[in-house]
Coordinates of C-alpha atoms in Angstrom, one line a residue:
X1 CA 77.4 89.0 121.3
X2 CA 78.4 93.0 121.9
X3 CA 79.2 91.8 125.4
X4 CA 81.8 89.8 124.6
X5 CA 84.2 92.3 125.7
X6 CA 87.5 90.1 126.2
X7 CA 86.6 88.8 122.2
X8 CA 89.9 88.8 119.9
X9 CA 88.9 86.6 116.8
X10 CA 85.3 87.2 115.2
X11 CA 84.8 85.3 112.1
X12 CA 81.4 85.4 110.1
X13 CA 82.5 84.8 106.6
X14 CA 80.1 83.5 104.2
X15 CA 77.1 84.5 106.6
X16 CA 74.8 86.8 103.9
X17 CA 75.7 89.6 105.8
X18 CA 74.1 92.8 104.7
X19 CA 75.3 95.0 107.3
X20 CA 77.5 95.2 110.5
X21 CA 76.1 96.6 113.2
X22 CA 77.6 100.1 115.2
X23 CA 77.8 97.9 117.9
X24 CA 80.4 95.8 116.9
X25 CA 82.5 99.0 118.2
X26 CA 81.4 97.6 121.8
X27 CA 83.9 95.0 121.1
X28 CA 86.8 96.6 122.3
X29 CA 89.4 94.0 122.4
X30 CA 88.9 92.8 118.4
X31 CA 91.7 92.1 117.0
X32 CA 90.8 90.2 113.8
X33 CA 87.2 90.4 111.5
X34 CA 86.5 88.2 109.1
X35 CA 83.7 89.0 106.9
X36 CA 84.4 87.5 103.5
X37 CA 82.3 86.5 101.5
X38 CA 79.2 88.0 102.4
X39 CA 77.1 91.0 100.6
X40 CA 78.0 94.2 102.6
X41 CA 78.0 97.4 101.0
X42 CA 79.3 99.9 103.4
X43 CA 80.9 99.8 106.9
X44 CA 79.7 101.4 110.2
X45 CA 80.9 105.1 111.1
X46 CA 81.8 103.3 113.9
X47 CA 84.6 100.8 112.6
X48 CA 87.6 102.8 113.5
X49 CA 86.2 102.7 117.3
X50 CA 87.9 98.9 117.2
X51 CA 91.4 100.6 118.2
X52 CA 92.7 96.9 118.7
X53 CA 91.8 95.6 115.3
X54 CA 94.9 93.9 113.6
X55 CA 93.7 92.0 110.7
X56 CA 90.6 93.3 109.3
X57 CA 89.1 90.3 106.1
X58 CA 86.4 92.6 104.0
X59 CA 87.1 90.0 100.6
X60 CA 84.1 89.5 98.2
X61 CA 81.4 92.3 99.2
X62 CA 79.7 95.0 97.6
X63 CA 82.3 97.6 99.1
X64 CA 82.6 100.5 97.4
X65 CA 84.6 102.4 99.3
X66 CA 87.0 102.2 102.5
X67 CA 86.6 105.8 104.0
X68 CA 88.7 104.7 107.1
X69 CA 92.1 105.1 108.7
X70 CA 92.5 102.3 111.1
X71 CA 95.6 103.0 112.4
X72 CA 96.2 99.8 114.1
X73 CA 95.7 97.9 111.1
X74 CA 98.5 95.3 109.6
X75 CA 96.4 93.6 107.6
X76 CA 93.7 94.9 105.2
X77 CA 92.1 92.3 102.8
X78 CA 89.7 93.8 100.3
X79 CA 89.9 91.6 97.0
X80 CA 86.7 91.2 95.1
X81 CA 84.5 94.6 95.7
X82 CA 83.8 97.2 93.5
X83 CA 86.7 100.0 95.3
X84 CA 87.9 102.7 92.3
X85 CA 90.4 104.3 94.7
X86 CA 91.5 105.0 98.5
X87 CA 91.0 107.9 100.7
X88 CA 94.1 109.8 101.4
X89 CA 93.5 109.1 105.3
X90 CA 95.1 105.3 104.5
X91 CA 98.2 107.4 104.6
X92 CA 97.8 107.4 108.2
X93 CA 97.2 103.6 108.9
X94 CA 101.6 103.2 109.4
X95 CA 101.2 99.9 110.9
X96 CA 100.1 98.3 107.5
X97 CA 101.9 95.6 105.9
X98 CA 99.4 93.7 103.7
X99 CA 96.9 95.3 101.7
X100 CA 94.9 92.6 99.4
X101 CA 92.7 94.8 96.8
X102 CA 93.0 92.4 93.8
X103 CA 89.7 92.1 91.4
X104 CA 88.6 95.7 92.2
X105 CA 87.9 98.7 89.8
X106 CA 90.8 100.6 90.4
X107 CA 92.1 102.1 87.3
X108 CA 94.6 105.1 89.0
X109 CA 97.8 103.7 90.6
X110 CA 96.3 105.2 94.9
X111 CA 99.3 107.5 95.2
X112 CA 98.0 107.0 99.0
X113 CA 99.9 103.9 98.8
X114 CA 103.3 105.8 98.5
X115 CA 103.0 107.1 102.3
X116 CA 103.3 103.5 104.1
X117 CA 106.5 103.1 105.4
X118 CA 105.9 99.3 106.4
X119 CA 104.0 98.0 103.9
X120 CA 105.6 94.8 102.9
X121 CA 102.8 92.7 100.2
X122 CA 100.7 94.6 98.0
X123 CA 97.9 92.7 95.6
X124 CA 96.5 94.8 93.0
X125 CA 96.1 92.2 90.3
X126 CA 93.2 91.7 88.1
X127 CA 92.0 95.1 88.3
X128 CA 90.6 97.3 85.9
X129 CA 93.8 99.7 85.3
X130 CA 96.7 98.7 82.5
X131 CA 100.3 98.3 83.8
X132 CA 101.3 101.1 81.7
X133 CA 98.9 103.5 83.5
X134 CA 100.6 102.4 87.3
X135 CA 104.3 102.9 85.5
X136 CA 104.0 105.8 83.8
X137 CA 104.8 108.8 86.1
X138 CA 102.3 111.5 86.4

């Protein structure tokens, strides 16, 4: 599959993935993942080698944590893992409009958040923080 190297759209939701493999870095013209619902726990080093990579679908796993700044990224859907918070580097991922982390663990409002000029639909519901924590300035 790694030399698919005109793929755009790779898809492999509900497949009991447990891992992705480095290679998937090989794949050069990616512009959308989908790995929903499926039982990874970490990402490959390698992820932010997908320079093309639009829409990236990481919904339902065992993620718990995003240690990446993909700074092609406009879409980043990570509802359903067990995330607390998010690396400062997501400051640096400017191309962002969505960002899905509903049904997470996160209990501190990601100041990160604050540094994405074109993020347009933000999903935090369901979460483990209180309202009053995220509007109560710090």
């Amino acid at each position: 599959m790694f030399n698919l190297s005109n793929l755009e759209v790779l898809n492999l939701e509900r497949n009991r993935l447990t891992l992705l493999p480095p290679e998937i870095s090989l794949l050069h013209q990616l512009r959308v993942l989908n790995v929903n619902h499926n039982q990874l726990s970490c990402l490959p080093e390698e992820l932010p080698k997908l320079v093309n990579i639009k829409e990236l679908f990481l919904n339902h796993n065992n993620i718990d944590e995003f240690p990446f700044a993909l700074k092609s990224l406009e879409t980043l859907e990570l509802a359903g893992n067990k995330l607390k918070t998010l690396p400062d580097a997501v400051a640096d991922m400017n191309n962002l409009k969505v960002l899905n982390m509903d049904s997470n663990q996160i209990s501190i409002f990601p100041r990160v958040l604050c540094y994405l000029p074109n993020l347009e639909n933000l999903n935090l519901w369901s979460g483990a923080c209180f309202m009053q924590r995220f509007l109560t300035p710090q």
